Coordinates of C-alpha atoms in Angstrom, one line a residue:
Chain A
X1 CA 117.2 -59.1 -84.2
X2 CA 116.8 -56.5 -81.4
X3 CA 116.2 -59.2 -78.9
X4 CA 119.4 -60.8 -80.0
X5 CA 121.3 -57.6 -79.4
X6 CA 119.9 -57.5 -75.9
X7 CA 120.7 -61.1 -75.3
X8 CA 124.3 -60.4 -76.4
X9 CA 124.6 -57.6 -73.9
X10 CA 122.9 -59.4 -71.0
X11 CA 125.1 -62.5 -71.2
X12 CA 127.9 -61.4 -68.8
X13 CA 130.7 -63.4 -70.5
X14 CA 129.8 -62.1 -74.0
X15 CA 129.2 -58.6 -72.8
X16 CA 132.7 -58.5 -71.3
X17 CA 134.2 -59.7 -74.6
X18 CA 132.3 -57.2 -76.7
X19 CA 133.1 -54.3 -74.4
X20 CA 136.8 -55.4 -74.3
X21 CA 136.9 -55.3 -78.1
X22 CA 135.3 -51.9 -78.3
X23 CA 137.7 -50.6 -75.6
X24 CA 140.7 -51.8 -77.7
X25 CA 139.3 -50.0 -80.7
X26 CA 138.9 -46.8 -78.6
X27 CA 142.5 -47.1 -77.4
X28 CA 143.7 -47.7 -80.9
X29 CA 141.9 -44.5 -82.2
X30 CA 143.2 -42.5 -79.2
X31 CA 146.8 -43.5 -80.1
X32 CA 146.2 -42.7 -83.7
X33 CA 145.2 -39.1 -82.7
X34 CA 148.1 -38.3 -80.3
X35 CA 151.0 -36.7 -82.2
X36 CA 154.5 -38.0 -81.7
X37 CA 156.8 -35.9 -79.5
X38 CA 158.8 -33.4 -81.4
X39 CA 156.2 -33.1 -84.1
X40 CA 154.6 -29.7 -84.5
X41 CA 150.9 -30.4 -84.5
X42 CA 149.6 -27.1 -85.9
X43 CA 152.1 -27.3 -88.8
X44 CA 151.0 -30.9 -89.6
X45 CA 147.4 -29.9 -89.7
X46 CA 148.2 -26.9 -91.9
X47 CA 150.2 -29.2 -94.3
X48 CA 147.4 -31.8 -94.3
X49 CA 144.9 -29.1 -95.4
X50 CA 147.2 -28.1 -98.2
X51 CA 147.6 -31.7 -99.4
X52 CA 143.8 -32.4 -99.2
X53 CA 143.2 -29.4 -101.5
X54 CA 145.9 -30.3 -104.0
X55 CA 145.7 -32.5 -107.0
X56 CA 147.9 -35.4 -105.7
X57 CA 145.8 -36.2 -102.7
X58 CA 145.0 -39.6 -104.2
X59 CA 148.6 -40.8 -103.9
X60 CA 148.5 -40.8 -100.2
X61 CA 145.2 -42.7 -99.7
X62 CA 146.9 -46.1 -100.3
X63 CA 149.4 -45.5 -97.5
X64 CA 146.8 -43.9 -95.4
X65 CA 144.2 -46.6 -95.7
X66 CA 145.7 -49.2 -93.3
X67 CA 147.0 -46.7 -90.8
X68 CA 143.6 -44.9 -90.6
X69 CA 145.0 -41.4 -91.2
X70 CA 147.5 -41.8 -88.4
X71 CA 150.5 -42.0 -90.7
X72 CA 150.2 -38.5 -92.3
X73 CA 149.6 -37.0 -88.9
X74 CA 152.8 -38.6 -87.6
X75 CA 150.9 -39.8 -84.5
X76 CA 152.4 -42.3 -82.1
X77 CA 150.6 -45.2 -83.8
X78 CA 151.5 -43.9 -87.2
X79 CA 152.7 -47.2 -88.6
X80 CA 149.6 -49.0 -87.5
X81 CA 149.3 -52.7 -88.1
X82 CA 151.2 -52.7 -91.4
X83 CA 154.6 -53.9 -90.2
X84 CA 152.9 -56.8 -88.4
X85 CA 151.0 -57.8 -91.6
X86 CA 154.2 -57.6 -93.6
X87 CA 156.1 -59.7 -91.0
X88 CA 153.5 -62.4 -90.9
X89 CA 153.4 -62.6 -94.7
X90 CA 157.2 -63.0 -94.7
X91 CA 157.2 -65.6 -92.0
X92 CA 154.4 -67.6 -93.6
X93 CA 156.2 -67.5 -97.0
X94 CA 159.4 -68.6 -95.3
X95 CA 157.8 -71.7 -93.8
X96 CA 157.7 -73.1 -97.3
X97 CA 161.4 -72.2 -98.0
X98 CA 163.3 -72.7 -94.7
X99 CA 163.2 -76.3 -93.4
X100 CA 163.5 -75.3 -89.8
X101 CA 160.4 -73.1 -90.0
X102 CA 158.5 -76.0 -91.7
X103 CA 159.6 -78.3 -88.9
X104 CA 158.4 -75.7 -86.3
X105 CA 155.1 -75.4 -88.0
X106 CA 154.5 -79.2 -87.9
X107 CA 155.4 -79.3 -84.3
X108 CA 152.1 -78.1 -83.2
X109 CA 151.3 -75.5 -80.6
X110 CA 154.8 -74.9 -79.2
X111 CA 156.3 -74.6 -82.7
X112 CA 153.5 -72.2 -83.6
X113 CA 154.3 -70.1 -80.6
X114 CA 157.9 -70.0 -81.7
X115 CA 156.9 -68.8 -85.1
X116 CA 154.7 -66.1 -83.6
X117 CA 157.7 -65.0 -81.6
X118 CA 159.8 -64.7 -84.8
X119 CA 157.0 -62.7 -86.4
X120 CA 157.0 -60.3 -83.5
X121 CA 160.8 -59.8 -83.8
X122 CA 160.6 -59.2 -87.5
X123 CA 157.7 -56.8 -86.9
X124 CA 159.9 -54.7 -84.6
X125 CA 162.7 -54.7 -87.2
X126 CA 160.4 -53.7 -90.0
X127 CA 158.8 -51.0 -87.8
X128 CA 162.3 -49.4 -87.1
X129 CA 163.0 -49.4 -90.8
X130 CA 159.6 -47.9 -91.7
X131 CA 159.7 -45.4 -88.9
X132 CA 163.2 -44.2 -89.9
X133 CA 162.1 -43.8 -93.5
X134 CA 159.0 -41.9 -92.6
X135 CA 160.7 -39.6 -90.1
X136 CA 163.4 -38.8 -92.6
X137 CA 160.8 -38.1 -95.3
X138 CA 158.9 -35.8 -92.9
X139 CA 162.1 -34.1 -91.9
X140 CA 163.0 -33.3 -95.5
X141 CA 159.5 -32.1 -96.0
X142 CA 158.7 -34.6 -98.8
X143 CA 156.1 -36.5 -96.9
X144 CA 153.4 -33.9 -97.3
X145 CA 154.2 -32.4 -100.6
X146 CA 157.1 -30.0 -99.9
X147 CA 155.7 -28.7 -96.7
X148 CA 158.5 -27.9 -94.2
X149 CA 158.4 -27.3 -90.5
X150 CA 156.7 -30.5 -89.5
X151 CA 159.6 -31.3 -87.2
X152 CA 160.9 -28.0 -85.9
X153 CA 163.9 -29.4 -83.9
X154 CA 165.7 -31.8 -86.2
X155 CA 168.6 -32.8 -84.0
X156 CA 169.5 -36.5 -84.1
X157 CA 168.3 -37.1 -80.6
X158 CA 164.9 -35.7 -81.4
X159 CA 164.5 -37.8 -84.6
X160 CA 165.6 -40.9 -82.7
X161 CA 163.0 -40.3 -80.1
X162 CA 160.3 -40.1 -82.8
X163 CA 161.5 -43.4 -84.4
X164 CA 161.6 -45.1 -81.0
X165 CA 158.1 -43.9 -80.1
X166 CA 156.6 -45.0 -83.5
X167 CA 158.3 -48.4 -83.1
X168 CA 156.9 -48.8 -79.6
X169 CA 153.5 -47.8 -81.1
X170 CA 153.7 -50.6 -83.5
X171 CA 154.5 -53.1 -80.7
X172 CA 151.4 -51.8 -78.9
X173 CA 149.2 -52.2 -81.9
X174 CA 150.5 -55.7 -82.3
X175 CA 149.8 -56.5 -78.7
X176 CA 146.3 -55.0 -78.9
X177 CA 145.5 -57.1 -81.9
X178 CA 146.6 -60.3 -80.2
X179 CA 144.6 -59.4 -77.1
X180 CA 141.4 -59.0 -79.1
X181 CA 142.0 -62.3 -80.8
X182 CA 142.5 -63.9 -77.4
X183 CA 140.0 -62.2 -75.1
X184 CA 137.6 -60.4 -77.4
X185 CA 135.5 -61.2 -80.4
X186 CA 136.8 -61.6 -83.9
X187 CA 140.3 -61.5 -85.3
X188 CA 142.2 -58.7 -83.7
X189 CA 144.4 -57.9 -86.7
X190 CA 141.6 -57.6 -89.2
X191 CA 139.4 -55.8 -86.7
X192 CA 142.0 -53.0 -86.3
X193 CA 142.4 -52.7 -90.0
X194 CA 138.6 -52.5 -90.1
X195 CA 138.7 -49.6 -87.6
X196 CA 141.3 -47.8 -89.7
X197 CA 139.2 -48.1 -92.8
X198 CA 136.0 -47.1 -90.9
X199 CA 137.8 -43.9 -90.0
X200 CA 138.2 -42.9 -93.6
X201 CA 134.6 -43.6 -94.7
X202 CA 132.7 -40.4 -93.6
X203 CA 135.4 -38.1 -95.0
X204 CA 135.6 -39.9 -98.3
X205 CA 131.9 -40.0 -98.6
X206 CA 131.7 -36.2 -98.1
X207 CA 134.5 -35.9 -100.6
X208 CA 132.5 -37.6 -103.3
X209 CA 129.3 -35.8 -102.4
X210 CA 131.1 -32.4 -102.7
X211 CA 133.2 -33.1 -105.7
X212 CA 130.8 -35.1 -107.9
X213 CA 127.4 -34.2 -106.7
X214 CA 124.5 -36.1 -105.1
X215 CA 123.7 -38.2 -108.2
X216 CA 127.2 -39.8 -108.4
X217 CA 127.1 -40.2 -104.7
X218 CA 123.9 -42.2 -104.8
X219 CA 125.4 -44.2 -107.7
X220 CA 128.4 -45.0 -105.6
X221 CA 126.2 -46.0 -102.7
X222 CA 124.1 -48.4 -104.9
X223 CA 127.3 -49.8 -106.3
X224 CA 128.7 -50.3 -102.8
X225 CA 125.5 -52.1 -101.7
X226 CA 125.6 -54.4 -104.7
X227 CA 129.2 -55.3 -103.9
X228 CA 128.2 -55.9 -100.3
X229 CA 125.4 -58.2 -101.3
X230 CA 127.6 -60.1 -103.7
X231 CA 130.4 -60.5 -101.1
X232 CA 127.9 -61.9 -98.6
X233 CA 126.5 -64.2 -101.3
X234 CA 129.9 -65.8 -102.1
X235 CA 131.0 -65.8 -98.5
X236 CA 128.0 -67.9 -97.6
X237 CA 128.4 -70.3 -100.5
X238 CA 129.4 -73.8 -99.3
X239 CA 130.3 -77.0 -100.9
X240 CA 129.0 -79.6 -98.5
X241 CA 130.8 -82.9 -98.6
X242 CA 128.6 -85.6 -97.1
X243 CA 130.1 -87.5 -94.2
X244 CA 128.6 -90.7 -92.9
X245 CA 129.4 -91.9 -89.4
X246 CA 129.5 -95.6 -88.7
X247 CA 127.2 -97.0 -86.0
X248 CA 129.0 -98.6 -83.2
X249 CA 128.2 -100.2 -79.9
X250 CA 129.9 -99.0 -76.8
X251 CA 128.7 -101.2 -74.0
X252 CA 125.0 -101.5 -74.4
X253 CA 124.4 -98.2 -76.1
X254 CA 124.5 -97.4 -79.8
X255 CA 126.5 -94.4 -81.0
X256 CA 126.9 -92.6 -84.3
X257 CA 125.2 -93.6 -87.4
X258 CA 124.5 -90.0 -88.2
X259 CA 125.1 -88.3 -91.5
X260 CA 126.5 -84.8 -91.5
X261 CA 128.5 -82.8 -94.0
X262 CA 131.9 -81.2 -94.1
X263 CA 131.4 -77.6 -95.2
X264 CA 134.0 -76.2 -97.6
X265 CA 133.5 -72.5 -98.3
X266 CA 133.9 -71.3 -101.8
X267 CA 136.1 -68.6 -100.3
X268 CA 137.8 -70.7 -97.7
X269 CA 140.6 -68.1 -97.1
X270 CA 138.4 -65.1 -96.1
X271 CA 139.8 -61.6 -96.4
X272 CA 143.4 -62.5 -95.6
X273 CA 144.5 -62.8 -99.3
X274 CA 143.2 -59.3 -100.0
X275 CA 145.0 -57.8 -97.0
X276 CA 148.2 -59.6 -97.9
X277 CA 148.0 -58.7 -101.6
X278 CA 147.4 -55.0 -101.1
X279 CA 150.0 -54.7 -98.4
X280 CA 152.5 -56.4 -100.7
X281 CA 151.7 -54.1 -103.5
X282 CA 152.3 -51.2 -101.2
X283 CA 155.8 -52.3 -100.3
X284 CA 157.6 -51.2 -103.5
X285 CA 156.2 -47.7 -103.1
X286 CA 157.6 -47.6 -99.6
X287 CA 161.0 -48.9 -100.7
X288 CA 161.0 -46.3 -103.5
X289 CA 160.3 -43.6 -100.9
X290 CA 163.0 -44.8 -98.6
X291 CA 165.6 -45.0 -101.3
X292 CA 165.3 -41.2 -101.8
X293 CA 163.9 -38.6 -104.0
X294 CA 166.3 -38.7 -106.9
X295 CA 163.7 -39.8 -109.4
X296 CA 165.6 -42.9 -110.7
X297 CA 164.2 -45.4 -113.1
X298 CA 163.0 -47.6 -110.2
X299 CA 161.0 -44.8 -108.6
X300 CA 159.5 -43.8 -111.9
X301 CA 158.6 -47.4 -112.7
X302 CA 156.9 -47.8 -109.3
X303 CA 155.1 -44.5 -109.6
X304 CA 153.7 -45.2 -113.1
X305 CA 152.9 -48.9 -112.9
X306 CA 152.4 -49.8 -109.2
X307 CA 151.0 -46.8 -107.4
X308 CA 148.6 -45.7 -110.1
X309 CA 145.5 -47.8 -109.4
X310 CA 144.0 -47.6 -112.9
X311 CA 147.2 -48.9 -114.5
X312 CA 146.7 -52.3 -116.1
X313 CA 150.0 -53.7 -114.6
X314 CA 148.8 -52.7 -111.1
X315 CA 145.4 -54.4 -111.7
X316 CA 146.9 -57.6 -113.2
X317 CA 149.6 -57.8 -110.4
X318 CA 147.0 -57.3 -107.8
X319 CA 144.7 -60.0 -109.1
X320 CA 147.6 -62.4 -109.5
X321 CA 148.8 -61.8 -105.9
X322 CA 145.3 -62.3 -104.6
X323 CA 144.9 -65.6 -106.4
X324 CA 148.3 -66.8 -105.2
X325 CA 147.6 -65.8 -101.6
X326 CA 144.2 -67.5 -101.7
X327 CA 145.6 -70.8 -102.6
X328 CA 148.5 -70.2 -100.3
X329 CA 146.4 -69.4 -97.3
X330 CA 143.9 -72.2 -97.9
X331 CA 146.9 -74.6 -98.1
X332 CA 148.1 -73.3 -94.7
X333 CA 144.8 -73.3 -92.9
X334 CA 143.1 -76.4 -94.3
X335 CA 145.0 -79.7 -94.1
X336 CA 143.2 -82.4 -96.0
X337 CA 145.4 -85.2 -94.5
X338 CA 144.6 -84.1 -91.0
X339 CA 140.9 -83.9 -91.8
X340 CA 140.9 -87.3 -93.3
X341 CA 142.7 -88.7 -90.3
X342 CA 140.3 -87.1 -87.9
X343 CA 137.4 -88.5 -89.9
X344 CA 138.9 -92.0 -89.9
X345 CA 139.5 -91.8 -86.2
X346 CA 135.9 -91.1 -85.4
X347 CA 134.5 -93.6 -87.8
X348 CA 133.4 -91.3 -90.5
X349 CA 133.7 -91.6 -94.2
X350 CA 132.6 -89.9 -97.4
X351 CA 130.2 -92.2 -99.2
X352 CA 131.9 -93.8 -102.1
X353 CA 135.4 -93.0 -101.0
X354 CA 137.6 -95.0 -98.8
X355 CA 138.9 -93.5 -95.5
X356 CA 142.5 -92.5 -95.2
X357 CA 144.6 -91.4 -98.2
X358 CA 141.8 -91.5 -100.9
X359 CA 139.7 -89.3 -98.7
X360 CA 142.5 -86.8 -98.3
X361 CA 143.0 -86.8 -102.0
X362 CA 139.3 -86.3 -102.7
X363 CA 139.2 -83.3 -100.2
X364 CA 142.3 -81.9 -101.9
X365 CA 140.6 -82.4 -105.3
X366 CA 137.4 -80.6 -104.3
X367 CA 139.3 -77.8 -102.4
X368 CA 141.6 -77.0 -105.3
X369 CA 138.7 -76.8 -107.7
X370 CA 136.4 -74.8 -105.5
X371 CA 139.2 -72.3 -104.6
X372 CA 139.7 -71.2 -108.1
X373 CA 136.3 -69.4 -108.4
X374 CA 136.7 -68.2 -104.9
X375 CA 140.1 -66.6 -105.6
X376 CA 138.9 -65.1 -108.9
X377 CA 135.9 -63.6 -107.2
X378 CA 138.2 -62.0 -104.6
X379 CA 140.5 -60.6 -107.3
X380 CA 137.6 -59.3 -109.4
X381 CA 135.8 -57.6 -106.6
X382 CA 139.0 -56.0 -105.4
X383 CA 139.9 -54.4 -108.7
X384 CA 136.4 -53.8 -110.0
X385 CA 136.2 -50.2 -108.8
X386 CA 139.6 -49.4 -110.3
X387 CA 137.9 -49.3 -113.7
X388 CA 135.4 -46.7 -112.6
X389 CA 137.9 -44.4 -111.0
X390 CA 137.1 -41.6 -113.5
X391 CA 133.4 -41.6 -112.6
X392 CA 133.7 -40.4 -109.1
X393 CA 135.3 -37.1 -109.9
X394 CA 138.6 -35.8 -111.0
X395 CA 141.5 -34.7 -108.7
X396 CA 141.2 -37.4 -106.1
X397 CA 141.3 -40.2 -108.6
X398 CA 140.5 -43.0 -106.1
X399 CA 138.0 -43.2 -103.4
X400 CA 139.7 -46.0 -101.6
X401 CA 137.2 -46.7 -98.8
X402 CA 134.6 -47.3 -101.4
X403 CA 137.0 -49.4 -103.4
X404 CA 136.7 -53.2 -103.6
X405 CA 139.6 -53.8 -101.1
X406 CA 138.0 -51.8 -98.4
X407 CA 134.5 -53.2 -98.9
X408 CA 135.8 -56.8 -99.0
X409 CA 137.7 -56.3 -95.7
X410 CA 134.8 -54.6 -94.0
X411 CA 132.2 -57.1 -95.1
X412 CA 134.5 -60.1 -94.4
X413 CA 135.4 -58.8 -90.9
X414 CA 131.8 -57.9 -90.2
X415 CA 130.5 -61.4 -91.1
X416 CA 133.3 -63.1 -89.1
X417 CA 132.7 -61.0 -86.0
X418 CA 129.0 -61.3 -86.1
X419 CA 129.2 -65.1 -86.6
X420 CA 131.6 -65.4 -83.6
X421 CA 129.1 -63.5 -81.4
X422 CA 126.4 -65.7 -82.9
X423 CA 128.1 -68.9 -82.0
X424 CA 128.7 -67.6 -78.5
X425 CA 125.0 -66.9 -78.2
X426 CA 124.1 -70.3 -79.5
X427 CA 126.1 -71.9 -76.8
X428 CA 123.6 -70.5 -74.3
X429 CA 120.6 -71.4 -76.5
X430 CA 119.7 -67.9 -77.3
X431 CA 118.3 -67.0 -80.6
X432 CA 121.0 -65.4 -82.7
X433 CA 121.1 -62.5 -85.1
X434 CA 121.1 -64.7 -88.2
X435 CA 117.7 -66.3 -88.3
Chain B
X1 CA 119.0 -77.6 -87.4
X2 CA 122.0 -78.9 -89.2
X3 CA 120.6 -82.4 -89.2
X4 CA 117.4 -81.2 -90.8
X5 CA 119.3 -79.4 -93.5
X6 CA 121.6 -82.3 -94.2
X7 CA 118.6 -84.5 -94.6
X8 CA 117.1 -82.1 -97.1
X9 CA 120.2 -81.7 -99.1
X10 CA 121.2 -85.3 -99.4
X11 CA 118.6 -86.5 -101.9
X12 CA 119.5 -83.6 -104.1
X13 CA 123.2 -84.3 -104.1
X14 CA 122.5 -88.0 -104.7
X15 CA 120.3 -87.2 -107.7
X16 CA 123.0 -84.9 -108.9
X17 CA 125.6 -87.6 -108.7
X18 CA 123.4 -90.1 -110.5
X19 CA 122.7 -87.6 -113.2
X20 CA 126.4 -86.8 -113.6
X21 CA 127.3 -90.5 -113.8
X22 CA 124.8 -91.0 -116.6
X23 CA 126.0 -88.1 -118.6
X24 CA 129.7 -88.6 -118.1
X25 CA 129.8 -92.3 -118.9
X26 CA 128.3 -91.5 -122.3
X27 CA 130.6 -88.6 -123.2
X28 CA 134.0 -89.0 -121.6
X29 CA 136.0 -91.6 -119.7
X30 CA 137.9 -89.0 -117.6
X31 CA 134.7 -87.6 -116.1
X32 CA 133.9 -91.1 -114.8
X33 CA 137.0 -91.1 -112.6
X34 CA 135.3 -89.3 -109.8
X35 CA 131.8 -90.6 -110.5
X36 CA 132.1 -94.3 -111.2
X37 CA 132.0 -96.4 -108.0
X38 CA 134.5 -99.1 -108.8
X39 CA 137.1 -96.7 -110.4
X40 CA 138.9 -94.8 -107.7
X41 CA 141.6 -97.3 -107.3
X42 CA 142.7 -96.9 -110.9
X43 CA 142.4 -93.1 -110.9
X44 CA 144.8 -92.8 -108.1
X45 CA 147.8 -93.2 -110.3
X46 CA 146.6 -90.4 -112.6
X47 CA 148.9 -91.4 -115.3
X48 CA 146.4 -90.8 -118.0
X49 CA 145.8 -87.1 -117.5
X50 CA 149.5 -86.4 -117.2
X51 CA 150.1 -87.6 -120.7
X52 CA 147.5 -85.2 -122.1
X53 CA 148.6 -81.8 -123.4
X54 CA 148.6 -78.9 -121.1
X55 CA 145.7 -77.3 -122.9
X56 CA 143.5 -80.5 -122.6
X57 CA 144.4 -80.6 -118.9
X58 CA 143.4 -77.0 -118.4
X59 CA 140.1 -77.6 -120.1
X60 CA 139.5 -80.7 -117.9
X61 CA 140.4 -78.7 -114.8
X62 CA 137.9 -75.9 -115.8
X63 CA 135.2 -78.5 -116.4
X64 CA 135.8 -80.0 -113.0
X65 CA 135.7 -76.5 -111.5
X66 CA 132.3 -76.0 -113.0
X67 CA 131.1 -79.4 -111.8
X68 CA 132.2 -78.6 -108.3
X69 CA 130.6 -75.1 -108.5
X70 CA 127.3 -76.8 -109.4
X71 CA 127.3 -78.7 -106.1
X72 CA 127.8 -75.5 -104.1
X73 CA 124.9 -74.6 -101.9
X74 CA 124.3 -70.9 -102.1
X75 CA 122.4 -68.9 -99.5
X76 CA 118.7 -68.5 -99.9
X77 CA 117.2 -65.1 -100.6
X78 CA 116.1 -64.8 -97.0
X79 CA 119.5 -65.6 -95.6
X80 CA 121.1 -63.2 -98.0
X81 CA 118.9 -60.3 -96.8
X82 CA 119.5 -61.1 -93.1
X83 CA 123.2 -61.4 -93.5
X84 CA 123.4 -58.2 -95.5
X85 CA 121.4 -56.3 -93.0
X86 CA 123.5 -57.6 -90.1
X87 CA 126.7 -56.6 -91.9
X88 CA 125.3 -53.2 -92.7
X89 CA 124.3 -52.6 -89.1
X90 CA 127.7 -53.8 -87.9
X91 CA 129.5 -51.5 -90.3
X92 CA 127.3 -48.5 -89.6
X93 CA 127.8 -49.0 -85.9
X94 CA 131.6 -49.3 -86.2
X95 CA 131.8 -46.3 -88.5
X96 CA 129.7 -44.2 -86.1
X97 CA 131.7 -45.3 -83.1
X98 CA 135.1 -44.6 -84.8
X99 CA 134.0 -41.2 -86.1
X100 CA 132.7 -40.3 -82.7
X101 CA 135.9 -41.3 -81.0
X102 CA 138.0 -39.5 -83.6
X103 CA 135.9 -36.4 -83.1
X104 CA 136.3 -36.4 -79.3
X105 CA 140.0 -37.3 -79.4
X106 CA 140.6 -34.7 -82.1
X107 CA 139.0 -32.0 -79.9
X108 CA 141.2 -33.1 -77.0
X109 CA 144.4 -33.1 -79.0
X110 CA 143.5 -29.8 -80.6
X111 CA 143.0 -28.3 -77.1
X112 CA 146.3 -29.7 -75.9
X113 CA 148.6 -29.1 -78.8
X114 CA 146.8 -26.7 -81.1
X115 CA 148.1 -23.3 -81.9

């Protein structure tokens, strides 16, 4: 494996890509640490220390997870990648509803570009909304548990500057993510989320160690390892559909006649459903905070049922969302008709099934059956730690980075990225990591 | 590599299919829809399952899920260990990198904006 690492770094093309990705991560972390203009940095740190020590520290970890601690610090990248995720969920859901979007999606590359453009506009709109909400919360002192003095000069101009800076920060994060997808390794969006989660791990680990003692800490580690192994196990599970290629003569030479397989992963959708589900669950909380602090029935409902991770409604809703998004995302990314057409074009067929429409139907049949256990697995792993919240110590009632969502995202992104590096290595006939 | 693997897997799936056909033809007609060679034409209409009650359809669906799950090729123990180690190394590296960056940037920000 060590030689593979060296090979990855000595290939100039790949080295450039890896270094570029790491550089983007560094830029992202830098932006997450720089405070916004007009925000009093010493006061924020003081307030953060107060919140960490108090009972309700757990409430903030959900919000803080995807922004990597940047949100509560009111840094320039405080909003992180969340508005972009929300926007892409909305746009992708709208492709089913709005005929024009559906037409665009079927148009191919140019239509896809147009949709991406819409996603970006929506991201900016959402970012302005969120930034306004967070700035007003911080200004009233409600963001960090009644701790005033975060924004010393609360003139309208000053507040507007903070909102604009945060919105611009979101645009930068969006751009960084797209750059990684294009020029680096791995999917930029999920890699940035990965970096945010990675930021929280050491602190939360120390938290468990200090609060609950080494025995529980070891238990949590073993539990985390078990989850990692099971995630790897399911991610690698494939349903291989045999595909036979017809022999044909082109000129005097014989082509084809090989038999391969079409791999359908048990979890074809990857980690995207988990990201979508958790960010959608986070929305009502955000809306409730934006509405105000009057403690109406809506806010109370959200607080008791949706924010509290050990609540049965939260767990059920989360699993349902994940299952829905798994089917949804598989439906978006894997098109049986297209695959069947492709196969037909190149003279391939599934033994026992005629090319064309029956093949597409068969693929659809297998895919819809194999996705059910895949989605159930995603849902169960994501909520499993919620049942053990009490074990890891009172006070901070959820250790989010060690929760199922975080582990799923980390392992999924890790596997994806390593596999991409691997396939790049394979192109040059190097031995990869995965031997 | 892929060729070799496909060659190894094929007999197994073929035997699987044969075994399923033998069992399904005895027990149930609906199971033979996917297995029987001459049948696919008739199964395309799928009028028969639609008439069944929703409960029966659910049971059938679950049975088909199990049947598909049996045909899934899971990673071997060796693969599992390698992938797990690779993921752990990757995660450890990224966590270390991010914490190092955060520490450095934190120091810098503290020096610039701290009290």
